[in-house]
CSV table of C-alpha atoms in Angstrom, one decimal:
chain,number,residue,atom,x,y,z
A,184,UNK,CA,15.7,-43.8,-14.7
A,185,UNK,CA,13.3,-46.0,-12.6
A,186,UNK,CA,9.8,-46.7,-13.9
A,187,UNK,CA,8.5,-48.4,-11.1
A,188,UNK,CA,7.9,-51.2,-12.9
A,189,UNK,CA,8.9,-54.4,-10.4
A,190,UNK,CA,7.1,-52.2,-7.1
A,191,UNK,CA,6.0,-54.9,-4.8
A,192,UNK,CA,7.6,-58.0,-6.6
A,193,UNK,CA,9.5,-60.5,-5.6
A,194,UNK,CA,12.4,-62.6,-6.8
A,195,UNK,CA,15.2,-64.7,-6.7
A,196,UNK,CA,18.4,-64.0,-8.8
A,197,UNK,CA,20.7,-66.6,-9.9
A,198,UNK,CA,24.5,-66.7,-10.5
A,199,UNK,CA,25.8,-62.1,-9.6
A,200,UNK,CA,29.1,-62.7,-9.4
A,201,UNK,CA,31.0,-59.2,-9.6
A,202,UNK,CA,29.9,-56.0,-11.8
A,203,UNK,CA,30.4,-56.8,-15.0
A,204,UNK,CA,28.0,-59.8,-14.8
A,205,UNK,CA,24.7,-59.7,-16.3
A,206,UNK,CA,23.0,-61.0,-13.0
A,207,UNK,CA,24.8,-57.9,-11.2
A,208,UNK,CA,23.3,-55.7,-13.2
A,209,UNK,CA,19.4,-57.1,-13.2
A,210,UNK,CA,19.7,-56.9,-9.5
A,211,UNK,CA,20.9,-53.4,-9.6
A,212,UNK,CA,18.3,-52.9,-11.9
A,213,UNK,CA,15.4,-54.7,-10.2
A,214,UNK,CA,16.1,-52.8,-7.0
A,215,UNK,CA,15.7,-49.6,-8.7
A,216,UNK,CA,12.7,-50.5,-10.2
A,217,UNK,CA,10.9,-51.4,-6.6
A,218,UNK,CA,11.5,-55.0,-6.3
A,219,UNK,CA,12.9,-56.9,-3.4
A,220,UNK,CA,14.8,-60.2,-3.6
A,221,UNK,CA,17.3,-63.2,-3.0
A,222,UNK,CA,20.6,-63.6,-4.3
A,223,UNK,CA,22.1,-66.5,-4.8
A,224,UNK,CA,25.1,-68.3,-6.2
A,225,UNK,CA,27.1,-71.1,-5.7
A,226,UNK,CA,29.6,-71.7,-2.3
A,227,UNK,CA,32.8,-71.0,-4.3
A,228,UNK,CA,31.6,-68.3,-6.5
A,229,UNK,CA,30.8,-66.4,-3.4
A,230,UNK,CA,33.9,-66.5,-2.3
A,231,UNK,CA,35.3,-65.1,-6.0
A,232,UNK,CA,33.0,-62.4,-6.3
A,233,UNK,CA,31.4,-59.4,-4.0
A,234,UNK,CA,28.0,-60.7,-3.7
A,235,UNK,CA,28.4,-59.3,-0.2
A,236,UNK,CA,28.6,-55.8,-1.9
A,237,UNK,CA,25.2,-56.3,-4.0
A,238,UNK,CA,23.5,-57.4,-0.7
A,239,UNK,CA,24.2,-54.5,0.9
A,240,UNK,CA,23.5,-51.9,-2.5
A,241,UNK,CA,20.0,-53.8,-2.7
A,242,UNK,CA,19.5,-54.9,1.0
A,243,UNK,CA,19.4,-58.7,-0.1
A,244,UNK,CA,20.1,-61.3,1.8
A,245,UNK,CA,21.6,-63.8,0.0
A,246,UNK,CA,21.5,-67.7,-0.1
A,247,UNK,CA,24.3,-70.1,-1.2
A,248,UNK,CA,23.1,-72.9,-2.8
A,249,UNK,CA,24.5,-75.2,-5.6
A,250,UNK,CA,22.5,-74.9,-8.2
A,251,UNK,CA,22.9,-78.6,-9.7
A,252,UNK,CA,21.4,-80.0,-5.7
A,253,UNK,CA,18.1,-80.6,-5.3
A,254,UNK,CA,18.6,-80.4,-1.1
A,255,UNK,CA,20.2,-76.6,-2.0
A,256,UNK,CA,17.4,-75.7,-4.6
A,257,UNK,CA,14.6,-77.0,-1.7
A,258,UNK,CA,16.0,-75.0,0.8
A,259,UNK,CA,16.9,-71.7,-1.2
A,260,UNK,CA,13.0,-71.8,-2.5
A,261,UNK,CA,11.8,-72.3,1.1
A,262,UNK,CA,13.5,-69.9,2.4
A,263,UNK,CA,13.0,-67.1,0.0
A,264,UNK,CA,9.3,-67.2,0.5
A,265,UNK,CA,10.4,-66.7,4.1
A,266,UNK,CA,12.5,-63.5,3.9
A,267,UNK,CA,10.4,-62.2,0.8
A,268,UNK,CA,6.8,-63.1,2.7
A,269,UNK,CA,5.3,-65.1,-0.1
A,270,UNK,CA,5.5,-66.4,-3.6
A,271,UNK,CA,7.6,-65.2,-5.7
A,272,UNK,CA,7.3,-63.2,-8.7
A,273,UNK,CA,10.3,-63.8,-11.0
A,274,UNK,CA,13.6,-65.8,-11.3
A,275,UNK,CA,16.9,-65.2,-13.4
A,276,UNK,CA,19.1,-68.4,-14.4
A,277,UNK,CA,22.5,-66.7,-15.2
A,278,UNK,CA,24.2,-70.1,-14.8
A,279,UNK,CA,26.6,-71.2,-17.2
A,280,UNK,CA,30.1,-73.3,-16.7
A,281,UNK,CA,32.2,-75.5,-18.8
A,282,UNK,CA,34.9,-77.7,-17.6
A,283,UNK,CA,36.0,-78.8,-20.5
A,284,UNK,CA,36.5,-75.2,-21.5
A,285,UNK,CA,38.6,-74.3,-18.3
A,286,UNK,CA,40.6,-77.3,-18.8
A,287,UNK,CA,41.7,-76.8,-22.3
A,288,UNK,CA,39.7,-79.9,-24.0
A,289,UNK,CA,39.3,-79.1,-27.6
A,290,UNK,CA,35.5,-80.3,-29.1
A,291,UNK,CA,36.5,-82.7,-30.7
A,292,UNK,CA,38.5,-84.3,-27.6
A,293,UNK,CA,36.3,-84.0,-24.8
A,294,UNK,CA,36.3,-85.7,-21.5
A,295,UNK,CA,32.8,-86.8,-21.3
A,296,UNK,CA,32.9,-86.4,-17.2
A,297,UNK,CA,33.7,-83.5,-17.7
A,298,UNK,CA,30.9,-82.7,-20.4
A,299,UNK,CA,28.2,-84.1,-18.0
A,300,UNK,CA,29.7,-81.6,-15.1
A,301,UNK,CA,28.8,-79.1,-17.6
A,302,UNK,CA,25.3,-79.6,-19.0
A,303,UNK,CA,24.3,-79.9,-15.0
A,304,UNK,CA,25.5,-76.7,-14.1
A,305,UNK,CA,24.5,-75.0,-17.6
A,306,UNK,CA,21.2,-76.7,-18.4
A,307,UNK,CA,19.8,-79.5,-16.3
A,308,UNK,CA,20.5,-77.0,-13.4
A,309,UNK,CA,17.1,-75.1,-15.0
A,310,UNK,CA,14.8,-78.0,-15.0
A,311,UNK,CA,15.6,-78.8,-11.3
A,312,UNK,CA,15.0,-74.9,-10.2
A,313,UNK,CA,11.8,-75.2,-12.0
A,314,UNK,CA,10.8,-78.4,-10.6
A,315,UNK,CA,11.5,-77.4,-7.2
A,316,UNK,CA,9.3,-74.2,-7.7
A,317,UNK,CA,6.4,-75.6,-9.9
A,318,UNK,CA,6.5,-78.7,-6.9
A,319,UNK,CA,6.0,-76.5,-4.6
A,320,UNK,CA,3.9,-73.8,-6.4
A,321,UNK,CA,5.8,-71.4,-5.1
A,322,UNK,CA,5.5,-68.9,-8.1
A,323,UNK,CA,2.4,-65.9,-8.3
A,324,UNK,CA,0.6,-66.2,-11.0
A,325,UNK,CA,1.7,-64.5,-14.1
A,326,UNK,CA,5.1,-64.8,-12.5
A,327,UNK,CA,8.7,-64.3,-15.2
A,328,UNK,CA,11.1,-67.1,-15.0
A,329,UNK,CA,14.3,-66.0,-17.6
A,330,UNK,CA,17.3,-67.9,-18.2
A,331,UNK,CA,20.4,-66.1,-20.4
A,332,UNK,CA,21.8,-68.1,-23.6
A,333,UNK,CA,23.6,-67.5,-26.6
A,334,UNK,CA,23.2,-68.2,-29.8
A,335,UNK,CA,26.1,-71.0,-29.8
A,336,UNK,CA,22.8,-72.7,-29.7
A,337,UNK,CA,21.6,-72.3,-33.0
A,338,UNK,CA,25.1,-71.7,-34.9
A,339,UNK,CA,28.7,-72.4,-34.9
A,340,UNK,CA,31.0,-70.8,-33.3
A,341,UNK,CA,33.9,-73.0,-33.4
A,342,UNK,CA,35.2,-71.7,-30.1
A,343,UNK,CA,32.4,-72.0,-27.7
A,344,UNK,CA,33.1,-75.4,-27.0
A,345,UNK,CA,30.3,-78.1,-25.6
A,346,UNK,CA,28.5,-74.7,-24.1
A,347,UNK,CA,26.8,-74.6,-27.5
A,348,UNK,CA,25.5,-77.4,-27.1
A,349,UNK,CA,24.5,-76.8,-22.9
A,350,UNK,CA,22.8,-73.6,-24.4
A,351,UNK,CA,20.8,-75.4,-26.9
A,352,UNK,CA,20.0,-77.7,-23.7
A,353,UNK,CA,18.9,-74.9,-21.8
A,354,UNK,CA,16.5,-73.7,-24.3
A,355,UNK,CA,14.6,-76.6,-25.4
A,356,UNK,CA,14.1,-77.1,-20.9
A,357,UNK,CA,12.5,-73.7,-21.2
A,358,UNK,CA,10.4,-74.4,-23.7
A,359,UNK,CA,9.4,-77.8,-22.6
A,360,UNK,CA,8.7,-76.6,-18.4
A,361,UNK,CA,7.4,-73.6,-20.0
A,362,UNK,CA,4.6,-75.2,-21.1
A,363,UNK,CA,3.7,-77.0,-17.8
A,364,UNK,CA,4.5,-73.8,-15.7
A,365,UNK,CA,2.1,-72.0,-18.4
A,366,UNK,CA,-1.0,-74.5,-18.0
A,367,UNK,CA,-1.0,-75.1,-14.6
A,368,UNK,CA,0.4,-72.1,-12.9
A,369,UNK,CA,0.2,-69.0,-15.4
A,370,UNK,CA,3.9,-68.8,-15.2
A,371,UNK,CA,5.9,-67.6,-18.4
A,372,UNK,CA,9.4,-68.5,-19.4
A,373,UNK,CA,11.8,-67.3,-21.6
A,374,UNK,CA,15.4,-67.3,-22.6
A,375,UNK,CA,17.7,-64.2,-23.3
A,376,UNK,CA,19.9,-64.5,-26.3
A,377,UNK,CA,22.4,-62.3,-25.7
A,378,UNK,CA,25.1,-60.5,-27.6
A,379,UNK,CA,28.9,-61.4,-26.8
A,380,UNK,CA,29.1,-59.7,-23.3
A,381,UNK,CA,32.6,-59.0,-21.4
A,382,UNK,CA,31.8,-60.7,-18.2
A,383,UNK,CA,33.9,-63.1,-16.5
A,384,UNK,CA,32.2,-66.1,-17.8
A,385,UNK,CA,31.9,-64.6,-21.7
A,386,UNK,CA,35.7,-63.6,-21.5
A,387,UNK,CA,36.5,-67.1,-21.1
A,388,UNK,CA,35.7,-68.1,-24.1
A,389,UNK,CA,39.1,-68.6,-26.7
A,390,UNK,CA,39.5,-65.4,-29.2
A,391,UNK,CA,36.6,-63.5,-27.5
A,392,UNK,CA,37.8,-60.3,-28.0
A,393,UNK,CA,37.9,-60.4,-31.9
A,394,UNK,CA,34.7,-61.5,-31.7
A,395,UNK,CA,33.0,-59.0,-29.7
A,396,UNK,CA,34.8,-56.5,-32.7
A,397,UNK,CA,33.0,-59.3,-35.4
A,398,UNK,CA,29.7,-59.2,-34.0
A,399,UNK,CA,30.4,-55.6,-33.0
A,400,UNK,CA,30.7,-54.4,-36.7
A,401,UNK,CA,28.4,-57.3,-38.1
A,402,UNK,CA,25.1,-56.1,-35.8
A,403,UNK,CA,23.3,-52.4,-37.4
A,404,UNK,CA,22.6,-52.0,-33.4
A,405,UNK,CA,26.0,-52.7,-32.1
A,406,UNK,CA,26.6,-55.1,-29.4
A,407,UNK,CA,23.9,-55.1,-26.5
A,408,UNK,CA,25.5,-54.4,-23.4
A,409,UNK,CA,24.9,-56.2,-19.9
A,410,UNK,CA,23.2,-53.3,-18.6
A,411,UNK,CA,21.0,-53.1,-21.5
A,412,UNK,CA,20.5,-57.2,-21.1
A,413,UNK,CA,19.0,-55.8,-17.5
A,414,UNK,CA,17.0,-53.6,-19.0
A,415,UNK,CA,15.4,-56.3,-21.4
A,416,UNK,CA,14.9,-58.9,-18.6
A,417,UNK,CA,13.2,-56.5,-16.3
A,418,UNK,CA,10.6,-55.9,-19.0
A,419,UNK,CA,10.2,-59.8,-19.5
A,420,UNK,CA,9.4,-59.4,-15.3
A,421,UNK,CA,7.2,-56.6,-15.7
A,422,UNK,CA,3.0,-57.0,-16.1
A,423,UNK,CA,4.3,-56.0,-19.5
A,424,UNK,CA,5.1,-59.2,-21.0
A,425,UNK,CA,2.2,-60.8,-19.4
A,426,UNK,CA,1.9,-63.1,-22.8
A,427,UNK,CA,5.3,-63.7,-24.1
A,428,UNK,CA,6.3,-67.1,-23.2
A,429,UNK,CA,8.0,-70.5,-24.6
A,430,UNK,CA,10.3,-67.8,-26.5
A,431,UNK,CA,14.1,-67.4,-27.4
A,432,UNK,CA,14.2,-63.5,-27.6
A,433,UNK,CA,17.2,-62.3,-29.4
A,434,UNK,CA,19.0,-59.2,-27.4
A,435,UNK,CA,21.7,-58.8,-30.0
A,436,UNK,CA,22.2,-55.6,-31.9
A,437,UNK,CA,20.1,-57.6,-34.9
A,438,UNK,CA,23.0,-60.0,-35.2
A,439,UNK,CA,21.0,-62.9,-35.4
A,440,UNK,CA,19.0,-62.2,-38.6
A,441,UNK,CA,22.4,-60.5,-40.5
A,442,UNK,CA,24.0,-62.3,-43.0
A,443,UNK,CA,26.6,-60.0,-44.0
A,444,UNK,CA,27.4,-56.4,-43.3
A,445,UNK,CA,28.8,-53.3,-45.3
A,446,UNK,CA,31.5,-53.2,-42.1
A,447,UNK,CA,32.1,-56.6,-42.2
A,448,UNK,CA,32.4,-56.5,-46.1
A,449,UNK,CA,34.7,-53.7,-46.1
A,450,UNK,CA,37.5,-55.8,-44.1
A,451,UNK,CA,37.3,-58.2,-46.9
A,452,UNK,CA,37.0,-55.9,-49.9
A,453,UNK,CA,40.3,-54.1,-48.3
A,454,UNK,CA,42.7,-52.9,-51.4
């Protein structure tokens, strides 16, 4: 169902890798809903995924660009404004990679080059997309700039490795540009924290499926889906939200503020 809610808008999404991701599905969404945009990811995920595919669906063109280069970040802005015909409108940050996850490296033994890789791609990659479009004011006014986190931030999970602690990153950059981009520019920014989500970069994560069945059973709404995650970050790019800034919005099922469940109880009570 379309509500026409993105007609006229412009954007540039971040990190669609194949259908399942959560980028995928905003673009799919943020077509239907009237807007036009870039997509963009980096070299080597384009070449995993069928970005090509979502170009076509939405009639994108699409940008590489390595999200952690300033040269990249320069020229995907500039060009953008280009294709789209002037500023743009709204931005999704679905950019998340650990190497010390990939390799194997437990918490407690990481390899610290491989820990700074990770919080550039994850985190610092944010601050340098929104100091190449605050530099060059290349956002409207009232313009949506969302990045997607987890609540790894906030808690433990003992799994999630050092992208708890990129995540917590990210969201203290969004509140801190968010501020700037909100005096000088009328520009609001906001982070999704989203339930577990079976996507190539959340299935990653060690014992993820018995997780998804924790926080599954633990949340009164159930899990929150990647197409529902769509949903909730086309209404942050909407005139809708016009006032909701600096925030970490919880998309979880009402996860976040559980402390136990009756399903989650019952596994333990279990005669």
């Amino acid at each position: 169902m379309s509500y026409n809610l993105l007609k006229g808008k412009k954007g540039i999404i971040f990190g669609a890798l194949d259908e399942n991701s959560i980028a995928w599905k905003t673009a799919e969404r943020a077509h239907e809903e009237g807007a036009e945009f870039v997509l963009t990811n980096a070299p080597i995920a384009m070449r995993m995924g069928g970005i090509k595919d979502l170009a076509a669906k939405t009639g994108s063109e699409i940008i590489p660009a390595d999200a952690t280069s300033m040269e990249d970040l320069e020229n995907l802005v500039e060009k953008s404004m280009e294709i789209l015909g002037g500023k743009i409108d709204f931005v999704l940050h679905s950019i998340g990679m650990s190497v010390n996850v990939r390799k194997g490296r437990h918490y407690t033994d990481s390899k610290y080059d491989f820990t700074t890789k990770g919080w550039d791609v994850s985190a610092v990659s944010f601050h340098k997309v929104m100091n190449v479009l605050y530099n060059k004011q290349a956002m409207s006014e009232w313009g949506s700039i969302v990045a997607l986190t987890y609540m790894a931030a906030q808690r433990v999970f003992p799994d999630y490795n050092d992208m708890a602690d990129n995540k917590a990153y990210l969201e203290s950059i969004a509140r801190s540009f968010g501020y700037f981009f909100g005096r000088d520019h009328k520009v609001r920014v906001n982070t999704i924290s989203q339930s577990p989500t079976p996507t190539t970069a959340g299935s990653g994560v060690k014992g993820f499926d018995g997780f998804l069945a924790y926080a599954e059973k633990m949340s009164p709404l159930g899990n929150a889906t990647a197409l529902e995650c769509a949903d909730y970050t086309i209404s942050l790019f909407s005139d809708l939200t016009k006032k909701v800034t600096l925030q970490n919005l919880f998309h979880d099922g009402g996860f976040s503020n559980m402390g136990v469940s009756d399903a989650v109880m019952d596994k333990f009570t279990e005669e």
